Amino acid sequence: MIRLLLVVLFVVLFLIFSIPLLIVEYFLGKWNMEAKNKSSLAIVNWAFRCVLFLSGVSVTVIGKENVPQDEAVLYIGNHRSYFDIIMTYVRVPRPTGYIAKIGMVKVPLLSNWMKNLHCLFLDRNDIKQGMKTILTAVEKVKSGISICIFPEGSRSKEPDAFLPFHGGSFKIAEKSGCPIVPISINNADQIWEAHFPWIKKAHVVIEYGTPIYIKDLDKEQKRHIDDTVLSVIKTMYFKNKSAV
């Protein structure tokens, strides 16, 4: 219970006391967008690291060297927990926007920081709006902003089960030409979701796979790119299962 209270208290205080920072970031973006991107990344990374510390989360990272440092990428991962975002975001080497559910845009202050970080809000029930979001993500990648998406669409609640990947997510890499970096995440649900509402100490294993360039795949792999990437993530996931 104490971990939950500490995390909630920290998040609430951060959002309130960061209001002046949001104002500074707004004007900084008018003057120098690159500087704003770097400062927003640093501020939120600090906050997320504090949340992980207060939650008692320890993370083993495998394959960090597989993440390109000099170009924007499309991160594709399996989804077990809200903490997936926190644990992966503190490891991005460049400004990265996450694609979130449209409902998040209604959360005051949090949505402001998400917009500063180039996050996009996807309404899966509106096909036209969803395509606009994907096209916006393509432009983000072309401008040097990485994008992360969990193509299952929602958190898988069954142990070791994977929901089908939504193929539209991969249009971002197809149309921008950026590499896809597969991410497997083991044991994240044990932080919170497995015993909701309490937060408990947990060990998580995250592995970054070798970048996948769609142009280098054969015709069959391109046609079923969602299954191709899912297969890579599953292989990493079950390989690391015994390490948690």
Coordinates of C-alpha atoms in Angstrom, one line a residue:
M1 CA 0.0 0.0 0.0
I2 CA 2.8 2.4 0.9
R3 CA 4.3 2.1 -2.6
L4 CA 1.0 3.1 -4.2
L5 CA 0.6 6.1 -1.9
L6 CA 4.1 7.3 -2.6
V7 CA 3.7 7.0 -6.4
V8 CA 0.3 8.7 -6.4
L9 CA 1.6 11.5 -4.2
F10 CA 4.7 12.0 -6.3
V11 CA 2.8 12.1 -9.6
V12 CA 0.2 14.6 -8.3
L13 CA 2.9 16.8 -6.9
F14 CA 5.0 16.6 -10.0
L15 CA 2.0 17.6 -12.2
I16 CA 1.1 20.5 -10.0
F17 CA 4.6 21.9 -9.4
S18 CA 5.6 21.4 -13.1
I19 CA 3.0 23.9 -14.3
P20 CA 5.7 26.7 -14.4
L21 CA 7.9 24.3 -16.4
L22 CA 5.1 23.7 -18.9
I23 CA 4.9 27.5 -19.4
V24 CA 8.7 27.7 -19.8
E25 CA 8.7 24.8 -22.3
Y26 CA 5.9 26.5 -24.3
F27 CA 8.0 29.6 -24.9
L28 CA 11.2 27.6 -25.3
G29 CA 9.5 25.7 -28.2
K30 CA 8.6 29.0 -29.9
W31 CA 12.3 29.9 -29.8
N32 CA 14.1 26.6 -30.2
M33 CA 12.1 23.4 -30.7
E34 CA 15.2 21.2 -30.5
A35 CA 16.1 22.6 -27.1
K36 CA 12.5 22.1 -26.0
N37 CA 12.6 18.4 -27.1
K38 CA 15.7 17.8 -25.1
S39 CA 14.6 19.5 -22.0
S40 CA 11.1 17.9 -22.0
L41 CA 12.8 14.5 -22.5
A42 CA 15.1 15.1 -19.5
I43 CA 12.3 16.4 -17.2
V44 CA 10.0 13.5 -17.9
N45 CA 12.8 10.9 -17.7
W46 CA 13.7 12.2 -14.3
A47 CA 10.0 11.9 -13.1
F48 CA 9.7 8.4 -14.6
R49 CA 12.9 7.3 -12.9
C50 CA 11.5 8.6 -9.6
V51 CA 8.3 6.6 -10.1
L52 CA 10.2 3.4 -10.8
F53 CA 12.4 3.9 -7.7
L54 CA 9.3 4.5 -5.5
S55 CA 7.7 1.4 -7.0
G56 CA 10.6 -0.8 -6.3
V57 CA 11.0 -1.8 -9.9
S58 CA 14.3 -3.4 -11.0
V59 CA 14.9 -3.8 -14.8
T60 CA 17.3 -6.0 -16.7
V61 CA 17.9 -4.7 -20.2
I62 CA 19.1 -6.8 -23.0
G63 CA 20.1 -5.7 -26.5
K64 CA 20.3 -1.9 -25.8
E65 CA 23.0 -1.7 -28.4
N66 CA 20.4 -2.7 -31.0
V67 CA 18.7 0.7 -30.7
P68 CA 20.0 3.0 -33.5
Q69 CA 21.4 6.3 -32.0
D70 CA 21.5 8.3 -35.2
E71 CA 18.0 7.9 -36.7
A72 CA 14.4 7.8 -35.7
V73 CA 12.8 4.4 -35.2
L74 CA 9.5 2.7 -34.7
Y75 CA 9.4 0.8 -31.4
I76 CA 7.0 -2.1 -31.4
G77 CA 6.4 -3.9 -28.1
N78 CA 4.1 -6.3 -26.3
H79 CA 1.8 -4.7 -23.7
R80 CA 1.2 -6.0 -20.1
S81 CA 1.2 -2.9 -18.0
Y82 CA 1.0 0.9 -17.8
F83 CA 4.5 0.7 -16.5
D84 CA 5.6 -0.5 -20.0
I85 CA 5.6 3.1 -21.0
I86 CA 7.6 4.3 -18.0
M87 CA 10.2 1.6 -18.2
T88 CA 10.9 2.0 -21.9
Y89 CA 10.7 5.7 -22.1
V90 CA 13.6 6.3 -19.6
R91 CA 15.8 4.4 -22.1
V92 CA 15.0 6.2 -25.4
P93 CA 18.1 8.0 -26.8
R94 CA 16.2 10.7 -28.6
P95 CA 12.8 12.4 -28.5
T96 CA 10.1 9.7 -28.8
G97 CA 6.4 10.0 -29.0
Y98 CA 4.1 7.2 -27.8
I99 CA 0.8 6.5 -29.4
A100 CA -1.9 6.5 -26.7
K101 CA -5.6 6.0 -26.4
I102 CA -7.7 9.0 -27.2
G103 CA -9.0 9.1 -23.7
M104 CA -5.6 10.2 -22.3
V105 CA -6.0 13.6 -24.0
K106 CA -8.6 14.5 -21.4
V107 CA -6.2 14.1 -18.4
P108 CA -5.1 17.7 -17.5
L109 CA -1.4 18.4 -17.2
L110 CA -0.4 14.8 -18.0
S111 CA -1.7 15.3 -21.6
N112 CA 0.2 18.6 -21.8
W113 CA 3.5 16.8 -21.0
M114 CA 2.5 14.0 -23.5
K115 CA 2.1 16.6 -26.2
N116 CA 5.4 18.1 -25.4
L117 CA 6.9 14.6 -25.9
H118 CA 5.2 14.3 -29.3
C119 CA 2.8 11.7 -28.1
L120 CA -0.2 11.1 -30.4
F121 CA -3.7 10.1 -29.4
L122 CA -5.5 7.3 -31.3
D123 CA -9.2 6.6 -31.5
R124 CA -9.4 3.0 -32.7
N125 CA -13.2 3.4 -33.2
D126 CA -12.7 6.1 -35.8
I127 CA -10.9 4.7 -38.9
K128 CA -10.5 8.1 -40.6
Q129 CA -9.1 9.7 -37.5
G130 CA -6.9 6.7 -36.9
M131 CA -5.4 7.0 -40.3
K132 CA -4.7 10.7 -39.7
T133 CA -2.8 9.8 -36.5
I134 CA -0.7 7.2 -38.4
L135 CA 0.1 9.8 -41.1
T136 CA 1.1 12.3 -38.4
A137 CA 3.4 9.7 -36.9
V138 CA 5.0 9.2 -40.3
E139 CA 5.8 12.9 -40.5
K140 CA 7.1 12.8 -36.9
V141 CA 9.5 10.0 -37.8
K142 CA 10.7 11.8 -41.0
S143 CA 11.4 14.9 -38.8
G144 CA 13.6 12.8 -36.5
I145 CA 11.1 11.9 -33.7
S146 CA 10.9 8.2 -32.9
I147 CA 7.5 6.6 -32.3
C148 CA 6.6 3.8 -29.9
I149 CA 3.4 1.8 -30.2
F150 CA 2.0 -1.3 -28.6
P151 CA 0.0 -2.8 -31.5
E152 CA -2.1 -5.2 -29.4
G153 CA -4.3 -2.2 -28.8
S154 CA -4.8 -3.0 -25.1
R155 CA -3.0 -4.8 -22.3
S156 CA -3.0 -8.5 -22.6
K157 CA -4.4 -9.9 -19.3
E158 CA -3.7 -13.6 -19.8
P159 CA -0.3 -14.9 -18.6
D160 CA 2.1 -15.4 -21.6
A161 CA -0.7 -14.6 -24.1
F162 CA -0.4 -12.2 -26.9
L163 CA -3.2 -10.3 -28.6
P164 CA -3.1 -10.0 -32.4
F165 CA -1.1 -7.0 -33.7
H166 CA -3.0 -4.3 -35.5
G167 CA -1.4 -4.1 -39.0
G168 CA -2.0 -0.4 -39.4
S169 CA 0.8 0.4 -36.8
F170 CA 3.4 -0.8 -39.3
K171 CA 2.4 1.7 -41.9
I172 CA 4.6 4.1 -39.9
A173 CA 7.7 2.2 -40.8
E174 CA 6.5 1.3 -44.3
K175 CA 5.9 4.9 -45.3
S176 CA 8.8 6.5 -43.5
G177 CA 11.4 3.8 -44.2
C178 CA 12.6 3.8 -40.6
P179 CA 13.7 0.6 -38.8
I180 CA 11.4 -1.3 -36.6
V181 CA 12.9 -2.1 -33.2
P182 CA 11.0 -5.0 -31.5
I183 CA 10.7 -4.9 -27.7
S184 CA 9.8 -7.8 -25.5
I185 CA 8.7 -7.0 -21.9
N186 CA 8.6 -9.8 -19.3
N187 CA 6.8 -9.6 -15.9
A188 CA 5.6 -6.0 -16.1
D189 CA 2.1 -6.9 -14.9
Q190 CA 3.6 -8.0 -11.6
I191 CA 4.2 -4.4 -10.7
W192 CA 0.6 -3.4 -10.5
E193 CA -2.0 -5.1 -12.7
A194 CA -1.6 -8.6 -11.3
H195 CA -2.6 -7.4 -7.8
F196 CA -4.5 -4.1 -8.6
P197 CA -4.7 -1.6 -6.9
W198 CA -1.4 -2.3 -5.0
I199 CA 2.0 -1.6 -6.4
K200 CA 4.6 -4.3 -5.5
K201 CA 8.3 -4.7 -6.0
A202 CA 9.1 -6.6 -9.2
H203 CA 11.9 -7.6 -11.6
V204 CA 11.3 -6.9 -15.3
V205 CA 13.3 -8.0 -18.3
I206 CA 13.2 -5.9 -21.4
E207 CA 14.9 -6.9 -24.6
Y208 CA 15.5 -4.8 -27.7
G209 CA 15.7 -6.9 -30.9
T210 CA 17.8 -6.3 -34.0
P211 CA 16.3 -3.5 -36.1
I212 CA 14.0 -4.7 -38.9
Y213 CA 14.0 -2.8 -42.2
I214 CA 10.8 -3.6 -44.2
K215 CA 12.7 -3.0 -47.5
D216 CA 15.0 -5.9 -46.6
L217 CA 12.2 -8.4 -46.0
D218 CA 11.0 -10.9 -48.6
K219 CA 7.6 -10.6 -50.1
E220 CA 5.8 -12.9 -47.7
Q221 CA 7.3 -11.2 -44.6
K222 CA 6.3 -7.8 -45.9
R223 CA 2.8 -9.0 -46.5
H224 CA 2.5 -10.3 -43.0
I225 CA 4.8 -7.8 -41.2
D226 CA 2.6 -7.8 -38.1
D227 CA 3.1 -11.5 -37.7
T228 CA 6.8 -11.3 -38.6
V229 CA 7.5 -8.8 -35.8
L230 CA 5.2 -10.5 -33.3
S231 CA 7.1 -13.8 -33.9
V232 CA 10.4 -12.0 -33.1
I233 CA 8.9 -10.5 -29.9
K234 CA 7.5 -13.9 -28.8
T235 CA 10.9 -15.6 -29.3
M236 CA 12.6 -13.0 -27.1
Y237 CA 9.8 -13.1 -24.5
F238 CA 9.8 -16.9 -24.0
K239 CA 13.6 -16.9 -24.0
N240 CA 13.7 -14.5 -21.1
K241 CA 10.8 -15.9 -19.2
S242 CA 13.0 -17.8 -16.8
A243 CA 15.1 -14.7 -16.0
V244 CA 12.3 -12.9 -14.1

